[in-house]
Short mmCIF file of C-alpha atoms and ligand atoms in Angstrom, two decimals:
data_model
loop_
_atom_site.label_atom_id
_atom_site.label_comp_id
_atom_site.label_asym_id
_atom_site.label_seq_id
_atom_site.Cartn_x
_atom_site.Cartn_y
_atom_site.Cartn_z
CA UNK A 610 -44.63 48.03 -1.33
CA UNK A 611 -44.31 48.65 2.28
CA UNK A 612 -40.64 49.02 3.63
CA UNK A 613 -39.35 48.49 7.05
CA UNK A 614 -35.81 48.91 8.14
CA UNK A 615 -34.26 45.76 9.32
CA UNK A 616 -31.32 46.15 11.79
CA UNK A 617 -29.17 43.23 12.71
CA UNK A 618 -26.74 43.09 15.68
CA UNK A 619 -23.52 41.10 14.63
CA UNK A 620 -21.99 38.98 17.56
CA UNK A 621 -24.38 36.31 18.61
CA UNK A 622 -26.93 37.22 16.04
CA UNK A 623 -25.12 36.85 12.47
CA UNK A 624 -22.06 35.01 13.52
CA UNK A 625 -21.21 32.70 16.46
CA UNK A 626 -18.52 35.10 17.87
CA UNK A 627 -20.10 35.72 21.11
CA UNK A 628 -18.08 32.59 22.46
CA UNK A 629 -14.79 34.10 21.38
CA UNK A 630 -15.47 37.39 23.12
CA UNK A 631 -16.20 35.42 26.30
CA UNK A 632 -13.05 33.24 26.05
CA UNK A 633 -10.88 36.35 25.29
CA UNK A 634 -12.26 38.25 28.35
CA UNK A 635 -12.10 35.27 30.52
CA UNK A 636 -8.40 34.81 29.67
CA UNK A 637 -7.76 38.44 30.17
CA UNK A 638 -9.58 38.40 33.63
CA UNK A 639 -7.71 35.38 34.74
CA UNK A 640 -4.31 37.14 33.82
CA UNK A 641 -5.06 39.96 36.33
CA UNK A 642 -6.55 37.57 38.87
CA UNK A 643 -10.22 38.27 38.44
CA UNK A 644 -12.94 35.66 38.42
CA UNK A 645 -15.39 36.03 35.46
CA UNK A 646 -18.62 34.11 35.32
CA UNK A 647 -20.95 33.31 32.59
CA UNK A 648 -23.44 35.48 34.34
CA UNK A 649 -21.29 38.48 34.26
CA UNK A 650 -20.41 37.74 30.59
CA UNK A 651 -24.15 38.12 29.85
CA UNK A 652 -23.93 41.72 31.02
CA UNK A 653 -20.90 42.32 28.51
CA UNK A 654 -22.86 41.22 25.51
CA UNK A 655 -23.62 44.23 23.22
CA UNK A 656 -21.35 46.40 25.44
CA UNK A 657 -18.20 48.17 23.88
CA UNK A 658 -14.75 46.97 24.50
CA UNK A 659 -13.89 49.84 26.80
CA UNK A 660 -17.00 49.48 28.92
CA UNK A 661 -16.46 45.70 29.15
CA UNK A 662 -13.08 46.16 30.71
CA UNK A 663 -14.29 48.79 33.01
CA UNK A 664 -16.89 46.54 34.21
CA UNK A 665 -14.50 43.60 34.78
CA UNK A 666 -12.25 45.72 36.72
CA UNK A 667 -15.17 46.88 38.85
CA UNK A 668 -16.24 43.35 39.63
CA UNK A 669 -12.69 42.57 40.63
CA UNK A 670 -12.39 45.68 42.50
CA UNK A 671 -9.17 46.87 40.79
CA UNK A 672 -7.90 50.16 39.67
CA UNK A 673 -5.22 50.32 37.23
CA UNK A 674 -3.21 52.94 35.30
CA UNK A 675 -4.32 54.25 31.83
CA UNK A 676 -1.26 52.53 30.19
CA UNK A 677 -2.14 49.18 31.50
CA UNK A 678 -5.79 49.64 30.79
CA UNK A 679 -4.91 50.29 27.00
CA UNK A 680 -2.40 47.42 26.95
CA UNK A 681 -5.02 45.03 28.32
CA UNK A 682 -7.72 46.24 25.87
CA UNK A 683 -5.06 45.49 22.84
CA UNK A 684 -4.28 42.19 24.52
CA UNK A 685 -7.96 41.18 24.59
CA UNK A 686 -8.44 42.30 20.97
CA UNK A 687 -5.38 40.51 19.73
CA UNK A 688 -6.50 37.24 21.20
CA UNK A 689 -10.16 37.84 19.85
CA UNK A 690 -8.68 38.37 16.41
CA UNK A 691 -6.60 35.19 16.60
CA UNK A 692 -10.00 33.34 17.01
CA UNK A 693 -11.36 35.33 14.16
CA UNK A 694 -8.69 34.60 11.76
CA UNK A 695 -9.67 30.94 11.82
CA UNK A 696 -13.37 31.71 11.31
CA UNK A 697 -15.25 30.31 8.25
CA UNK A 698 -18.75 30.75 6.94
CA UNK A 699 -19.61 27.67 8.86
CA UNK A 700 -19.76 30.11 11.86
CA UNK A 701 -22.75 32.05 10.27
CA UNK A 702 -25.60 31.30 12.60
CA UNK A 703 -28.46 28.90 11.34
CA UNK A 704 -30.81 30.29 8.87
CA UNK A 705 -29.38 33.82 8.91
CA UNK A 706 -28.57 33.76 5.11
CA UNK A 707 -32.02 32.41 4.36
CA UNK A 708 -33.43 35.54 6.23
CA UNK A 709 -31.09 38.05 4.73
CA UNK A 710 -31.94 36.75 1.27
CA UNK A 711 -35.67 36.83 1.79
CA UNK A 712 -35.47 40.40 2.90
CA UNK A 713 -33.32 41.38 -0.15
CA UNK A 714 -35.95 39.59 -2.35
CA UNK A 715 -38.70 41.64 -0.64
CA UNK A 716 -36.53 44.74 -1.32
CA UNK A 717 -36.30 45.59 2.32
CA UNK A 718 -33.42 47.84 3.53
CA UNK A 719 -31.05 46.15 5.84
CA UNK A 720 -28.33 47.57 8.17
CA UNK A 721 -25.92 46.27 10.66
CA UNK A 722 -26.07 47.86 14.13
CA UNK A 723 -23.17 46.52 16.09
CA UNK A 724 -20.99 47.71 18.96
CA UNK A 725 -17.96 45.93 17.42
CA UNK A 726 -14.97 47.81 15.87
CA UNK A 727 -14.34 44.51 14.02
CA UNK A 728 -17.60 44.34 12.21
CA UNK A 729 -16.60 44.92 8.67
CA UNK A 730 -13.58 42.41 8.43
CA UNK A 731 -15.94 39.79 10.12
CA UNK A 732 -18.66 40.09 7.75
CA UNK A 733 -16.17 40.21 4.84
CA UNK A 734 -14.64 37.04 6.14
CA UNK A 735 -17.96 35.18 6.09
CA UNK A 736 -18.94 36.81 2.76
CA UNK A 737 -22.04 38.64 4.08
CA UNK A 738 -20.83 42.27 3.52
CA UNK A 739 -22.68 42.59 0.40
CA UNK A 740 -26.09 41.84 1.81
CA UNK A 741 -26.15 45.01 3.89
CA UNK A 742 -27.25 48.42 2.68
CA UNK A 743 -25.65 50.15 5.55
CA UNK A 744 -23.19 49.16 8.24
CA UNK A 745 -22.99 51.08 11.68
CA UNK A 746 -20.56 49.66 14.05
CA UNK A 747 -18.35 50.55 16.97
CA UNK A 748 -16.41 53.00 14.90
CA UNK A 749 -19.45 55.25 14.26
CA UNK A 750 -20.77 55.71 17.76
CA UNK A 751 -19.87 57.48 20.88
CA UNK A 752 -22.33 55.99 23.19
CA UNK A 753 -22.45 52.12 23.98
CA UNK A 754 -25.80 50.04 23.96
CA UNK A 755 -28.13 50.27 25.92
CA UNK A 756 -27.96 53.78 24.57
CA UNK A 757 -30.11 53.80 21.22
CA UNK A 758 -27.46 55.64 19.27
CA UNK A 759 -26.15 52.99 16.97
CA UNK A 760 -29.73 52.03 15.93
CA UNK A 761 -30.84 55.63 15.41
CA UNK A 762 -27.87 56.06 13.22
CA UNK A 763 -28.77 52.81 11.27
CA UNK A 764 -32.25 54.17 10.69
CA UNK A 765 -31.02 57.39 9.32
CA UNK A 766 -28.70 55.45 6.91
CA UNK A 767 -31.66 53.50 5.71
CA UNK A 768 -33.88 56.50 5.50
CA UNK A 769 -36.41 54.99 7.82
CA UNK A 770 -38.18 56.44 10.88
CA UNK A 771 -37.09 54.65 14.07
CA UNK A 772 -40.77 53.29 14.64
CA UNK A 773 -40.63 51.56 11.20
CA UNK A 774 -37.36 49.68 12.25
CA UNK A 775 -36.99 46.06 13.49
CA UNK A 776 -33.92 45.14 15.48
CA UNK A 777 -32.53 41.60 16.07
CA UNK A 778 -30.45 41.33 19.20
CA UNK A 779 -28.91 38.72 21.39
CA UNK A 780 -27.98 40.91 24.30
CA UNK A 781 -30.11 42.53 27.11
CA UNK A 782 -28.27 45.94 26.54
CA UNK A 783 -29.17 45.67 22.75
CA UNK A 784 -32.85 44.93 23.31
CA UNK A 785 -33.08 47.86 25.87
CA UNK A 786 -31.44 50.02 23.11
CA UNK A 787 -33.95 48.98 20.44
CA UNK A 788 -36.85 49.60 22.97
CA UNK A 789 -35.59 53.08 23.89
CA UNK A 790 -35.18 53.79 20.07
CA UNK A 791 -38.95 53.04 19.78
CA UNK A 792 -38.13 50.12 17.40
CA UNK A 793 -39.54 46.62 17.43
CA UNK A 794 -37.17 44.36 19.32
CA UNK A 795 -36.65 40.72 18.40
CA UNK A 796 -34.49 38.84 20.91
CA UNK A 797 -32.36 35.96 19.63
CA UNK A 798 -31.47 33.74 22.54
CA UNK A 799 -33.14 32.62 25.89
CA UNK A 800 -36.58 33.93 26.94
CA UNK A 801 -35.39 34.30 30.72
CA UNK A 802 -32.67 36.59 29.70
CA UNK A 803 -34.33 38.66 26.80
CA UNK A 804 -37.86 38.92 28.34
CA UNK A 805 -37.90 42.77 27.68
CA UNK A 806 -38.00 42.11 23.86
CA UNK A 807 -41.16 42.34 21.79
CA UNK A 808 -40.61 38.79 20.47
CA UNK A 809 -38.08 36.16 21.43
CA UNK A 810 -36.77 33.26 19.38
CA UNK A 811 -33.96 30.70 20.06
CA UNK A 812 -32.60 31.35 16.66
CA UNK A 813 -33.40 32.24 13.06
CA UNK A 814 -34.76 28.70 12.29
CA UNK A 815 -37.79 29.69 14.31
CA UNK A 816 -38.42 32.80 12.16
CA UNK A 817 -40.41 31.79 9.03
CA UNK A 818 -41.07 33.88 6.00
CA UNK A 819 -44.51 34.54 6.98
CA UNK A 820 -43.41 36.01 10.20
CA UNK A 821 -41.20 38.41 8.33
CA UNK A 822 -44.15 39.29 5.91
CA UNK A 823 -46.10 40.17 9.01
CA UNK A 824 -43.32 42.56 10.28
CA UNK A 825 -43.07 44.08 6.90
CA UNK A 826 -46.81 44.85 6.68
CA UNK A 827 -47.20 45.85 10.27
C1 BG6 B 525 -20.42 43.46 20.78
C2 BG6 B 525 -20.18 42.20 21.62
O1 BG6 B 525 -21.24 43.05 19.62
O2 BG6 B 525 -19.21 44.17 20.38
C3 BG6 B 525 -19.24 42.57 22.73
O3 BG6 B 525 -21.38 41.59 22.00
C4 BG6 B 525 -18.06 43.23 22.43
O4 BG6 B 525 -18.97 41.36 23.55
C5 BG6 B 525 -18.33 44.57 21.42
O5 BG6 B 525 -17.24 43.63 23.53
C6 BG6 B 525 -17.20 45.21 20.91
O6 BG6 B 525 -16.60 44.54 20.02
P1 BG6 B 525 -15.16 44.70 19.56
O7 BG6 B 525 -14.94 43.73 18.44
O8 BG6 B 525 -14.95 46.10 18.99
O9 BG6 B 525 -14.22 44.39 20.74
MG1 MG B 526 -24.66 40.57 20.12
#
């Protein structure tokens, strides 16, 4: 049977956590008198914690000490984790379990490819950890998306060539990373934002099993 490597981003693809990252960054920005818009937040999606804070400071024209930088990163993560603590499997995005289970039924290798350092506890909390053959997250990479590193490592773990991998992403940086890795990119979100993706869907309810079969047999 044909096998493809299926790689999923986490935040905004598997779970509805993008809103919590936004809230935590917004509060953080406010606390240091920087305005932070939805449009700017779009540019932070898929981007690592360090890079995100660097960008916010750049937008606000602020330079700060290393100590303050570290403490702000800690503050943001503490608030984010306080949101996550209340999370339930209700926050798994629509039809994600159906797609994962179909891929498992079809014996397709599945990996996570996320920038988050909180990926494992989040997947554990929503009871999806066991669905993945490999987990590659922010603890395993040195280069942030749009660099393809995270997806290339995931492909290695799945023992698949990059061109035989398919990436599901909700961020512009992630779609670019998948394209650079020479993988098929599937954008989950808005067409205007994710226009660089090979395919774009609003969410997984639009992805039926026959489309997945098509990807497997491509
Ligand atoms: C990405 C999110 O998945 O992970 C970003 O889209 C986030 O918003 C990044 O900053 C890092 O996550 P964490 O959990 O390590 O702060
Ligand atoms: Mg994401």
